[in-house]
mmCIF file of C-alpha atoms and ligand atoms in Angstrom:
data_model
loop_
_atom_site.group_PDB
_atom_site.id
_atom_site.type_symbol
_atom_site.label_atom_id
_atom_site.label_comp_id
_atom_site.label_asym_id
_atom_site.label_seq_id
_atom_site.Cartn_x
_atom_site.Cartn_y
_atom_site.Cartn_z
ATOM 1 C CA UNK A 273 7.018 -18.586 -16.574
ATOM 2 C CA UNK A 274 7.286 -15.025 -14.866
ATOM 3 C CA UNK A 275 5.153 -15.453 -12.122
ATOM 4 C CA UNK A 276 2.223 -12.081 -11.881
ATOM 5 C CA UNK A 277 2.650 -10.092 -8.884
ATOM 6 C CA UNK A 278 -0.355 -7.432 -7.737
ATOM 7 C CA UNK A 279 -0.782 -4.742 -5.105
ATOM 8 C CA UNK A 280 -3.288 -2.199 -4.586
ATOM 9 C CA UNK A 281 -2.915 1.139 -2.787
ATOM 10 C CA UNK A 282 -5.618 2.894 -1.229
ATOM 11 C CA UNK A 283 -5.125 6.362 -1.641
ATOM 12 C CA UNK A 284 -6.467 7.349 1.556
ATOM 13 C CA UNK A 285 -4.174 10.710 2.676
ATOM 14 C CA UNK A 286 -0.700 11.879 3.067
ATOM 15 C CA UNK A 287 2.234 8.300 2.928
ATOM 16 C CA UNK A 288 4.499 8.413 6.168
ATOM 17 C CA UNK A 289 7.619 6.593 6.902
ATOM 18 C CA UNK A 290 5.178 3.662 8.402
ATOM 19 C CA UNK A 291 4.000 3.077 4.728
ATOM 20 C CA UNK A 292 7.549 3.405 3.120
ATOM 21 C CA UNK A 293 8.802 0.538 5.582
ATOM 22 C CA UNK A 294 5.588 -1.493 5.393
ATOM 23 C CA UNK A 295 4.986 -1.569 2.528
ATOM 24 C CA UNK A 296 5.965 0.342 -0.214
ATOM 25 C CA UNK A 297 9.749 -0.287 -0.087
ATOM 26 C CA UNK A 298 9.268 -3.936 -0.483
ATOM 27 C CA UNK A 299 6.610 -2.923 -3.862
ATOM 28 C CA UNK A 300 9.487 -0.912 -5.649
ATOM 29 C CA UNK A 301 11.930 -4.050 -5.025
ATOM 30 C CA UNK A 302 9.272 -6.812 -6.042
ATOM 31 C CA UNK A 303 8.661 -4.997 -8.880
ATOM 32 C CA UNK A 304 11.946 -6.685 -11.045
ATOM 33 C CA UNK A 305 10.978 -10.139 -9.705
ATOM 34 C CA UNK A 306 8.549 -10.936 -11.848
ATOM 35 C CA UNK A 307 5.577 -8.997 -14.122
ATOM 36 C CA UNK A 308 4.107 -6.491 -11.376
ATOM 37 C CA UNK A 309 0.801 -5.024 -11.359
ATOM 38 C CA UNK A 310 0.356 -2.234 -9.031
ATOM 39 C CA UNK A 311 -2.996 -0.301 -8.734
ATOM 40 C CA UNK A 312 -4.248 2.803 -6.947
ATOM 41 C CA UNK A 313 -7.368 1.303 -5.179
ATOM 42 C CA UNK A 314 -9.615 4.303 -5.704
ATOM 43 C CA UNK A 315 -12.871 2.263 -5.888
ATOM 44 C CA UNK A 316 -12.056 0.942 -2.603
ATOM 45 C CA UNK A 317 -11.362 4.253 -1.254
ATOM 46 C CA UNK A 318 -15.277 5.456 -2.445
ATOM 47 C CA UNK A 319 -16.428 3.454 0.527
ATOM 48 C CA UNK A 320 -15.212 5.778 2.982
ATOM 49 C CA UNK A 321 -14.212 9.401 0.960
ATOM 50 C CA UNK A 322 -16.980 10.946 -1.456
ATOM 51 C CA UNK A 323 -15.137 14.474 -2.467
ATOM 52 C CA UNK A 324 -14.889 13.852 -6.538
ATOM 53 C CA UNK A 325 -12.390 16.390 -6.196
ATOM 54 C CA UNK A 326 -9.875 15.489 -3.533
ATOM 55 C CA UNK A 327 -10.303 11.867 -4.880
ATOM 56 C CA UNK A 328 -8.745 12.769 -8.281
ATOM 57 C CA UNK A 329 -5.870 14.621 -6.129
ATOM 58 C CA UNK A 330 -5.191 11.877 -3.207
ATOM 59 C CA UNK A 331 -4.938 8.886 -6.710
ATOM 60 C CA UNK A 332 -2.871 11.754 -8.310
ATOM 61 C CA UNK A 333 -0.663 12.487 -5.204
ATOM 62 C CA UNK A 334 -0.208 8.711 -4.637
ATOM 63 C CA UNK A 335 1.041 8.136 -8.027
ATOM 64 C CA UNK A 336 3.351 11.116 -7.707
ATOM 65 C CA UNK A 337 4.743 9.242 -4.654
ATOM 66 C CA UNK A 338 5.611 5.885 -5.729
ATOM 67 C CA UNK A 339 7.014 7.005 -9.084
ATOM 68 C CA UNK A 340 9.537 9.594 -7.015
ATOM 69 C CA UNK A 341 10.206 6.563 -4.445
ATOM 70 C CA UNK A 342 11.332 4.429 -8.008
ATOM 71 C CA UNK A 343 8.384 3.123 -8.926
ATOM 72 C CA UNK A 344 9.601 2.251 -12.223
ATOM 73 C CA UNK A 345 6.424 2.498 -15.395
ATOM 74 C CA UNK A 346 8.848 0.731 -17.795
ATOM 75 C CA UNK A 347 9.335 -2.326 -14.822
ATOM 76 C CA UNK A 348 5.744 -2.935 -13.787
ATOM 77 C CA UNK A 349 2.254 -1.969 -15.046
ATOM 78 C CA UNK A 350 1.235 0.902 -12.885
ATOM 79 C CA UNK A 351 -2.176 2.121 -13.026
ATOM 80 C CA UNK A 352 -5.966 3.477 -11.533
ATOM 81 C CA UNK A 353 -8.078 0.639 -10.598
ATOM 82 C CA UNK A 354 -11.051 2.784 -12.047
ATOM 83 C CA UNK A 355 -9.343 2.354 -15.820
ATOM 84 C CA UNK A 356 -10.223 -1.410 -15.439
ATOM 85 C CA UNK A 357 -13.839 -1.633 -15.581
ATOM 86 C CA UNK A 358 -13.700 -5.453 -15.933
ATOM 87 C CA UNK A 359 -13.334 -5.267 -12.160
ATOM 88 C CA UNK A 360 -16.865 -3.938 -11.297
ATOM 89 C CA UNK A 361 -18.302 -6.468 -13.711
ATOM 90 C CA UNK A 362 -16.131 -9.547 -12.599
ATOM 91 C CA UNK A 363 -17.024 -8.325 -8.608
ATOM 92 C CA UNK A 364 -20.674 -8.411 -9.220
ATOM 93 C CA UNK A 365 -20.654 -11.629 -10.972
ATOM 94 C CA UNK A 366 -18.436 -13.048 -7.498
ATOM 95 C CA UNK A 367 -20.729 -11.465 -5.129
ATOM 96 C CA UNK A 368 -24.126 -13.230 -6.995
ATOM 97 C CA UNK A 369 -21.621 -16.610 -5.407
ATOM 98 C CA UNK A 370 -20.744 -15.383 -2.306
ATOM 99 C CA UNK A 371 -22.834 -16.818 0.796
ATOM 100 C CA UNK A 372 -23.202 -13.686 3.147
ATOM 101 C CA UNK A 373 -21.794 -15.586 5.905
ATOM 102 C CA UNK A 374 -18.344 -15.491 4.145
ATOM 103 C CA UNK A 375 -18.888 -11.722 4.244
ATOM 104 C CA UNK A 376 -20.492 -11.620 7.812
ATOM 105 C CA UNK A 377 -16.942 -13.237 8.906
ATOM 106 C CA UNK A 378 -14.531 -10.589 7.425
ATOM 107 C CA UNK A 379 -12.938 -9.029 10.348
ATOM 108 C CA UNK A 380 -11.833 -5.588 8.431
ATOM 109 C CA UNK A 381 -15.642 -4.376 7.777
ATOM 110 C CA UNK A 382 -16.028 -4.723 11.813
ATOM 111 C CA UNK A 383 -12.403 -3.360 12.089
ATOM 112 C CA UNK A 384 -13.256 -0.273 10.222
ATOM 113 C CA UNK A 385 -16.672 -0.140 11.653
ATOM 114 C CA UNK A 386 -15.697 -0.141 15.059
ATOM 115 C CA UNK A 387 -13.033 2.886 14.108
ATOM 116 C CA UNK A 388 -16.256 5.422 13.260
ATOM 117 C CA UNK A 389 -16.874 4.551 9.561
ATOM 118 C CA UNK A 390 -19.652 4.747 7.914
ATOM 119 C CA UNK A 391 -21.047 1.270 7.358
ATOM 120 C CA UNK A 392 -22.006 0.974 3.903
ATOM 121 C CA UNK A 393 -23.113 -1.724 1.575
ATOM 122 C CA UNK A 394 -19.433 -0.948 -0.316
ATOM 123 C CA UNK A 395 -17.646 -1.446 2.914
ATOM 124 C CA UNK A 396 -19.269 -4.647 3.568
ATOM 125 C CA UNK A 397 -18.438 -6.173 0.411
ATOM 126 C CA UNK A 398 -14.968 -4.503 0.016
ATOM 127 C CA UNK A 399 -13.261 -7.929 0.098
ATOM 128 C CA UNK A 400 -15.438 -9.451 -3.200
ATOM 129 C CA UNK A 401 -14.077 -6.223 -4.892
ATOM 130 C CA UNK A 402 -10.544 -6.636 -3.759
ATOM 131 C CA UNK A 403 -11.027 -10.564 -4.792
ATOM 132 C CA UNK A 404 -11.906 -9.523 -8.206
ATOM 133 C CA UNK A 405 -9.151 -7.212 -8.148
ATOM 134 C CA UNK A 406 -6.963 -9.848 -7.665
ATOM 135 C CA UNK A 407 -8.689 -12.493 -10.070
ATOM 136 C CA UNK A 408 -8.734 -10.650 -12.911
ATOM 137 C CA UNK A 409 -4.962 -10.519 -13.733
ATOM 138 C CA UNK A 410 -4.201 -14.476 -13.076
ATOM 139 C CA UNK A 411 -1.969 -12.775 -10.000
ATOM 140 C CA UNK A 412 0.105 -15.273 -8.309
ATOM 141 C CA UNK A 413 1.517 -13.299 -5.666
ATOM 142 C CA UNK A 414 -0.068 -10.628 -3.533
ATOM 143 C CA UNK A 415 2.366 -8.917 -1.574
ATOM 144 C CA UNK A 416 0.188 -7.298 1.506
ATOM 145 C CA UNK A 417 0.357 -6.802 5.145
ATOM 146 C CA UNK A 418 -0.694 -9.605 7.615
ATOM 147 C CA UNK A 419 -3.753 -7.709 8.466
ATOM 148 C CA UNK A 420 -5.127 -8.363 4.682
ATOM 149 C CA UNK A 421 -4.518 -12.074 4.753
ATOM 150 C CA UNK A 422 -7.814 -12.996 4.913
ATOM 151 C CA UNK A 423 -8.467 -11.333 1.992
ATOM 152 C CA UNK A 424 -6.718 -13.422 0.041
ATOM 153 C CA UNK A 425 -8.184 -16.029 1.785
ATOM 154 C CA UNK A 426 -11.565 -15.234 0.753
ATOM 155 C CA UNK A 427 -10.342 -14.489 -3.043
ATOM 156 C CA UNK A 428 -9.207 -18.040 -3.234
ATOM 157 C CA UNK A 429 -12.281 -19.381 -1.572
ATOM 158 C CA UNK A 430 -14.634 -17.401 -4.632
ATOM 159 C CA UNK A 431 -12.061 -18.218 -7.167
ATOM 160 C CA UNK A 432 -12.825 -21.801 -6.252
ATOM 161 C CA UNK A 433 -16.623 -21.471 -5.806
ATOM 162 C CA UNK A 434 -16.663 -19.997 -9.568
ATOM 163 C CA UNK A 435 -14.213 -22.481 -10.593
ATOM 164 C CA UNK A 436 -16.920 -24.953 -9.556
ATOM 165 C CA UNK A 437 -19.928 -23.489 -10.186
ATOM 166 C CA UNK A 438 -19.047 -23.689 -14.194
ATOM 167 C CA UNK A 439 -16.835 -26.484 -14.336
ATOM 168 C CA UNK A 440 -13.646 -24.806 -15.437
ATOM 169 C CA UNK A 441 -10.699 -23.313 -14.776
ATOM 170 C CA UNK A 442 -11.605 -19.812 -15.418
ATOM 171 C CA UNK A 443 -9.455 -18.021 -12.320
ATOM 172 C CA UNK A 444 -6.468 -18.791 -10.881
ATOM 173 C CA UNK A 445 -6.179 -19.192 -7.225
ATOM 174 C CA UNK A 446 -3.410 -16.790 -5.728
ATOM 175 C CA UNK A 447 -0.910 -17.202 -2.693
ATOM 176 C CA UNK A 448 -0.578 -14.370 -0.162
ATOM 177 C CA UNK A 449 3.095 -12.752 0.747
ATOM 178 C CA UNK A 450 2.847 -11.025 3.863
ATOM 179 C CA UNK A 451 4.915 -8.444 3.780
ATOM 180 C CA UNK A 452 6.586 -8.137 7.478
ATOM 181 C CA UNK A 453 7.030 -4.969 7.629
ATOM 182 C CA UNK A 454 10.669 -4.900 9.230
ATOM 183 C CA UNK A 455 8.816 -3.813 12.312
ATOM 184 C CA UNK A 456 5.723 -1.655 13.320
ATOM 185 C CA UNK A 457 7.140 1.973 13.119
ATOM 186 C CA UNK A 458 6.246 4.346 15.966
ATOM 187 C CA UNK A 459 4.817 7.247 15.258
ATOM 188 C CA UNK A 460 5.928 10.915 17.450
ATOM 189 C CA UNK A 461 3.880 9.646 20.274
ATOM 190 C CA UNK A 462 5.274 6.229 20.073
ATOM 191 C CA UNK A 463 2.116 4.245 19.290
ATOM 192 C CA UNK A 464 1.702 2.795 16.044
ATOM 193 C CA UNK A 465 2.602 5.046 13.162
ATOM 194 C CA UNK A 466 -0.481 5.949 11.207
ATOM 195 C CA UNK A 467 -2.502 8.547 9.896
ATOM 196 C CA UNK A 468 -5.435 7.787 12.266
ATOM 197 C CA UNK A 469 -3.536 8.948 15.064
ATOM 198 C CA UNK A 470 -1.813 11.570 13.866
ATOM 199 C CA UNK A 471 1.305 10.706 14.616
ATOM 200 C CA UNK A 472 3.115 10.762 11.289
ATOM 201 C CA UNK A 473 6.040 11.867 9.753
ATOM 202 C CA UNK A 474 5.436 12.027 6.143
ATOM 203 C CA UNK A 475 8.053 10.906 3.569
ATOM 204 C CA UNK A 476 7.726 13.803 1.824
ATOM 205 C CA UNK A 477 8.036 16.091 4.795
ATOM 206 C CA UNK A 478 11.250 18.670 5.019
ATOM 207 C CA UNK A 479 12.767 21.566 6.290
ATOM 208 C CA UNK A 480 10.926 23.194 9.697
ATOM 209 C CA UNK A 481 8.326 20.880 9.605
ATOM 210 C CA UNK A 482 10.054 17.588 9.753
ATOM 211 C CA UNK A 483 12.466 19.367 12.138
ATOM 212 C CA UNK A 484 9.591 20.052 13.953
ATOM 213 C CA UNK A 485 8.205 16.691 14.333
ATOM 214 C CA UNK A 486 10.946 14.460 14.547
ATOM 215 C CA UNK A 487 12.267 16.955 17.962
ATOM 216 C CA UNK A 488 8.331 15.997 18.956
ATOM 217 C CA UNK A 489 9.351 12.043 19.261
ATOM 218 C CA UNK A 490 8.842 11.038 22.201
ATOM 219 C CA UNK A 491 11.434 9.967 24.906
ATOM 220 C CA UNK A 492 12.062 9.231 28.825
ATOM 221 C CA UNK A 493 13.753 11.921 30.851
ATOM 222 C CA UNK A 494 16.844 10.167 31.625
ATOM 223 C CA UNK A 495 19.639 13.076 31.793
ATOM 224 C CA UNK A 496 22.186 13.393 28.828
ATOM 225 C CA UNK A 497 25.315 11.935 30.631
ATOM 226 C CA UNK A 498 23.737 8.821 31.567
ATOM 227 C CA UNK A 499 23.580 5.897 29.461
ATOM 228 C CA UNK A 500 20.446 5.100 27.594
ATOM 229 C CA UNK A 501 19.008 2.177 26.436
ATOM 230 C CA UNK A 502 18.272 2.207 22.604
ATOM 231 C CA UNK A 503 16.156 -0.759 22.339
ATOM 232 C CA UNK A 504 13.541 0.792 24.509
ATOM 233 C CA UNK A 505 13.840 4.558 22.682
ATOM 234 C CA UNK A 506 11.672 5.473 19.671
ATOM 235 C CA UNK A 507 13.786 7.894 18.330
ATOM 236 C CA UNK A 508 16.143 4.898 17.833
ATOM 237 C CA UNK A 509 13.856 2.826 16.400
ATOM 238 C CA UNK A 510 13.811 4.891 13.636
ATOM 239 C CA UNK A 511 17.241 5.216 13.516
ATOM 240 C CA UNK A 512 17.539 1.762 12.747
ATOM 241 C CA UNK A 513 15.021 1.395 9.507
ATOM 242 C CA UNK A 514 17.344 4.223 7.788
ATOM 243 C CA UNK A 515 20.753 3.509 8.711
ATOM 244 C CA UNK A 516 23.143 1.169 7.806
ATOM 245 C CA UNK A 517 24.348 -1.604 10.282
ATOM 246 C CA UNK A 518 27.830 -0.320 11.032
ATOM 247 C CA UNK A 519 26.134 3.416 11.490
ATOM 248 C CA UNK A 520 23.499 1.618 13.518
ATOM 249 C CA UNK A 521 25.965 -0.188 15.819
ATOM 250 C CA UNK A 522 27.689 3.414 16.164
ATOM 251 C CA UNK A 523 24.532 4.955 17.826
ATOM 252 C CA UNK A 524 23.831 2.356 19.688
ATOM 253 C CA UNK A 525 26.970 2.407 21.267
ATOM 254 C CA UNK A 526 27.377 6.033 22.099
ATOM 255 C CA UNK A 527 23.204 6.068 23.922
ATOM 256 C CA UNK A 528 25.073 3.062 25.641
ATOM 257 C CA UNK A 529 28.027 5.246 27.038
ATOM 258 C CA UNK A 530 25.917 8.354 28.127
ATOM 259 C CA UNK A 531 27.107 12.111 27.434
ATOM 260 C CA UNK A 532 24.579 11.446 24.213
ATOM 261 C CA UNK A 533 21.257 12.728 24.674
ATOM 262 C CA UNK A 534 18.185 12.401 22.856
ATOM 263 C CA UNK A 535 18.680 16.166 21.106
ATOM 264 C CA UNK A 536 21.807 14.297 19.369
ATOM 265 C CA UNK A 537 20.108 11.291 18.424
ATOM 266 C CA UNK A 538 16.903 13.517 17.262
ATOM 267 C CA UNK A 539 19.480 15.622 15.108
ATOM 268 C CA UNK A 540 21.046 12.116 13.544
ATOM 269 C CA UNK A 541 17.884 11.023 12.816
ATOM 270 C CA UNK A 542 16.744 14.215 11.302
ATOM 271 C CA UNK A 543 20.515 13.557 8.917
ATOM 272 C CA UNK A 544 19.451 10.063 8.153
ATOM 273 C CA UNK A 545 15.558 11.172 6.816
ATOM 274 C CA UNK A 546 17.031 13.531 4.809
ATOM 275 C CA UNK A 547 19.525 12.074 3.209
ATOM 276 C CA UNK A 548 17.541 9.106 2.493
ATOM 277 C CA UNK A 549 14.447 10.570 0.947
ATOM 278 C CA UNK A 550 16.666 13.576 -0.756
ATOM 279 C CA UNK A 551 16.381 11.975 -4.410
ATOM 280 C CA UNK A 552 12.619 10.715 -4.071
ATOM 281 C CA UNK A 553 11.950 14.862 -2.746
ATOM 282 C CA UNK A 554 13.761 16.156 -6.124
ATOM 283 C CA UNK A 555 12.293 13.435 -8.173
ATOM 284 C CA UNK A 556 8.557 14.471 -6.951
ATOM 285 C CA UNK A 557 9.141 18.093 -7.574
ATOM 286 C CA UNK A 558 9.850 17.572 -11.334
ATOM 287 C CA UNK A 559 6.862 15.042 -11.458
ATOM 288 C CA UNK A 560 4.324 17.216 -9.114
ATOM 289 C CA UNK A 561 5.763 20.046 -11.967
ATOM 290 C CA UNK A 562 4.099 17.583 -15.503
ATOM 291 C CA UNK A 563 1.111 16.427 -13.855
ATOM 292 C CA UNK A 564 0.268 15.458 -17.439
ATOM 293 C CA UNK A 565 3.665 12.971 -17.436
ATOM 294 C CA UNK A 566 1.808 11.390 -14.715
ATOM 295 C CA UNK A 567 -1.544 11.130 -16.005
ATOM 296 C CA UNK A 568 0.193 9.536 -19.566
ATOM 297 C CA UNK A 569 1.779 7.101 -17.437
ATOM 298 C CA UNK A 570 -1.026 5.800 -15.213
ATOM 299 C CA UNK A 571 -3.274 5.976 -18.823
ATOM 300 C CA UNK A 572 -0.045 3.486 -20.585
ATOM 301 C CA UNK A 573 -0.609 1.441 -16.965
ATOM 302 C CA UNK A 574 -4.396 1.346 -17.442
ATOM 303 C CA UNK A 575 -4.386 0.437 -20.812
ATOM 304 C CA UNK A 576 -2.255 -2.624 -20.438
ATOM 305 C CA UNK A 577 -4.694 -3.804 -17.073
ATOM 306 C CA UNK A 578 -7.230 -3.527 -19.269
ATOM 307 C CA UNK A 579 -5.940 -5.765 -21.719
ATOM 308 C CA UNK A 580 -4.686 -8.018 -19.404
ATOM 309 C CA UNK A 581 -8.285 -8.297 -17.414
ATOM 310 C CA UNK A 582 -10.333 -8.637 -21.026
ATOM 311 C CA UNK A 583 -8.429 -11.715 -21.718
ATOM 312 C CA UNK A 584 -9.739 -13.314 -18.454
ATOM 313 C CA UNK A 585 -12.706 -11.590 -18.409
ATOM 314 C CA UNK A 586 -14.178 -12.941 -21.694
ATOM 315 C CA UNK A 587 -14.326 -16.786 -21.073
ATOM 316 C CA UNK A 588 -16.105 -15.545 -17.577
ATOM 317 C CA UNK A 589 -18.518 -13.843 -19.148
ATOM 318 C CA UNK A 590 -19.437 -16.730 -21.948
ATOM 319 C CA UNK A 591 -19.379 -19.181 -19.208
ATOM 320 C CA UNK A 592 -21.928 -17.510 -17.153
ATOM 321 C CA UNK A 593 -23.736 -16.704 -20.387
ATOM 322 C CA UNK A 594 -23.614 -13.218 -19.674
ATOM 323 C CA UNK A 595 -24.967 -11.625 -23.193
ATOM 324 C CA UNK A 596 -22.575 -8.652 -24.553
ATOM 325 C CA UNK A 597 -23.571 -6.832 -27.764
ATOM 326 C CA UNK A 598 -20.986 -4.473 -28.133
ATOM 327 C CA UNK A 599 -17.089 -4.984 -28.411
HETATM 328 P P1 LIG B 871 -2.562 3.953 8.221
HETATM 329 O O1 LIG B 871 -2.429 3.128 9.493
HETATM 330 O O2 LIG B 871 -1.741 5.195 8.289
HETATM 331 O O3 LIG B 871 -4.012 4.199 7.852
HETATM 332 P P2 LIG B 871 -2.690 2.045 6.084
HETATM 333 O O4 LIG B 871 -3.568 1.156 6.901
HETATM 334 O O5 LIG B 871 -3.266 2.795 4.936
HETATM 335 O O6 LIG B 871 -1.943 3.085 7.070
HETATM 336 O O7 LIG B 871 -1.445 1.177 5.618
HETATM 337 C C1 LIG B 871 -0.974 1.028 4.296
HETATM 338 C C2 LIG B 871 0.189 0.054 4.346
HETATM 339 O O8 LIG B 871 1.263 0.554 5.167
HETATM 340 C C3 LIG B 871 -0.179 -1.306 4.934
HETATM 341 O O9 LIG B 871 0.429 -2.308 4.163
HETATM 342 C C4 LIG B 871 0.395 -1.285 6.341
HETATM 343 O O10 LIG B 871 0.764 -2.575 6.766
HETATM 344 C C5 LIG B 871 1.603 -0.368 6.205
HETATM 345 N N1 LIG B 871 1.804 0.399 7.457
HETATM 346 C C6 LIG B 871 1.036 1.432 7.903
HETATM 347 N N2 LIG B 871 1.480 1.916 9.081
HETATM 348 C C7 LIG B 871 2.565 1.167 9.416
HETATM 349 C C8 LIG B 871 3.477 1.177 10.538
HETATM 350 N N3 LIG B 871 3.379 2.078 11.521
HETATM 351 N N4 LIG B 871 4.460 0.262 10.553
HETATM 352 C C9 LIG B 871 4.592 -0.639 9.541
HETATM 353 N N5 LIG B 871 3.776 -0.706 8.465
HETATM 354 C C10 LIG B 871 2.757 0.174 8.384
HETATM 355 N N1 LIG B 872 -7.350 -3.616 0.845
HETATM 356 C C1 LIG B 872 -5.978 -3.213 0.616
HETATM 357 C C2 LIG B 872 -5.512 -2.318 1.794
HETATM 358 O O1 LIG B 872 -6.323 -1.807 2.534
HETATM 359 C C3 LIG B 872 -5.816 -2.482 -0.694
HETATM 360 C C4 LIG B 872 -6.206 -3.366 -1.840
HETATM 361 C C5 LIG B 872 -7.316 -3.254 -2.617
HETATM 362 C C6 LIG B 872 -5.477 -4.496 -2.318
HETATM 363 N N2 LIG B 872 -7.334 -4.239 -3.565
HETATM 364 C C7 LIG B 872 -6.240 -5.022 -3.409
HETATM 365 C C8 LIG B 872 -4.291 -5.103 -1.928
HETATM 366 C C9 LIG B 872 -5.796 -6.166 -4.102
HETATM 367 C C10 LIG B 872 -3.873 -6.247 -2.629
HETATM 368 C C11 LIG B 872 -4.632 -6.773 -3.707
HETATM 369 O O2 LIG B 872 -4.295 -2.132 1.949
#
């Protein structure tokens, strides 16, 4: 049996490089390994943005972005979590058995507290929706970073409490993959890539203002004859997510020697961006161009989820004898 594989995306802003490495590259290639389920997380991005309108863009944008990267529709169900009402339902039923000290030991809520959000009921219980999000496809595999493993710990822990509480097997308890993202990529300023910094270079990003930003990385003064060290430069650290090994080895080599300054290495860097996001940039043209392509296929995505969820969703609901009058 194909095992079920499911990832959700906040859409929370603008994807950089960080993202592509971190995550998303390893989504596109999971998505032939076995039946993939990958979901915008907008209800999960409610608890922190509340602009109806730039909501509908950001889920819109995000979509754009993975189908350009190859996200493939015909390869993997790709959808909007908020076509799959079962989740709501199935997350309100979980949180009626979740003890509040499960909650009260989620590191994330504190995480994003402690970074200025807003703490809200929705943020608090953020991991019993992301459990349900999770339960309600049978997923096996949930390919996320290390900082949402105990989110997978608590789905398992209320798949089991249900699994108790009415005597069945109703959900199926899921296994985390972390994702090791091949390494943390530095933003310009050479602290962690991401958007709460402001350090990003976006994968969609071109002409003068990528120019712009990748000259903006970062480096020590030493003089362009002498030899560098690329292990401790963040322009090369970049290098080496987009080029191949031999290339790689090549660069290396020549900051080794000296008479190859960071303007060069900024410049090959610049070439290897490029070149590798060239297709993705035409690809997202045509799609940003038939919004309504987009919209068909996340609607074909939802459609599916929903089907999917409804067939675990129904023995749920009889077991907890929740009364439904309609079909
Ligand atoms: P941000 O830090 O920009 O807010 P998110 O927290 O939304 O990014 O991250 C979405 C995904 O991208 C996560 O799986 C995360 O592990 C990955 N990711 C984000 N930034 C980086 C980075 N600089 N290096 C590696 N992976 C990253
Ligand atoms: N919480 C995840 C993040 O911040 C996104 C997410 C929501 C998710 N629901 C999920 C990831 C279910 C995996 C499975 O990145």
């Amino acid at each position: 049996m194909k095992k079920t594989i499911l990832s959700g995306i906040t859409p929370s802003g603008r994807l950089h490089i960080g993202n592509y490495f971190g995550a998303m590259r390893q989504h596109i290639e999971l998505q032939d390994q076995g039946d993939a389920y990958y979901f915008i997380a907008n209800y999960h991005a409610l608890t922190s943005r509340h602009d109806g309108a730039l909501m509908e863009r950001h889920t819109l944008d995000i979509a754009i972005d993975y189908l350009a990267l190859g996200l493939d529709p015909s390869h993997c169900v790709f959808f909007a979590q908020s076509d799959v009402p079962q989740v709501t339902e199935l997350a309100w039923i979980l949180g009626s058995l979740t003890p509040m000290s499960l909650m009260e030991k989620a590191v994330s809520y504190k995480d994003k507290v402690a970074q200025g959000m807003t703490p809200n009921v929705g943020l608090f219980t953020y991991p019993i929706l992301q459990a349900a999000d999770i339960l309600i496809y049978h997923s096996d595999i949930v390919p996320v970073g290390a900082d949402q493993k105990q989110h997978i710990e608590i789905t398992r822990d209320l798949a089991v409490k249900f699994n108790l509480a009415y005597d069945g097997d109703f959900l199926r308890l899921p296994e985390a993959s972390i994702v090791e993202a091949v390494a943390t990529v530095p933003g310009i300023d050479g602290r962690k890539m991401s958007k709460s910094y402001g350090n990003t270079i976006g994968i969609f990003d071109e002409g003068r203002e990528l120019k712009e930003k990748v000259m903006a990385i970062v480096t020590d003064s030493t003089p362009l004859e002498e030899p560098k060290n690329p292990d401790t430069c963040n322009v090369f650290a970049l290098i080496r997510l987009f080029a191949e090994a031999d290339q790689r080895d090549a660069i290396a080599e020549r900051y080794r020697a000296g008479g190859y300054g960071y303007g060069h290495a900024k410049k090959d860097l610049l070439g290897l961006i490029e070149d590798r996001f060239a297709d993705a940039r035409a690809r997202r043209k045509e799609l940003a161009a038939d919004e309504d392509r987009v919209r068909r296929i996340l609607a074909e995505g939802g459609s599916m989820a929903r089907e999917r969820a409804e067939t675990v969703m129904e023995p749920v609901r009889r077991a907890t004898g929740l009364i439904r009058s309609f079909h």
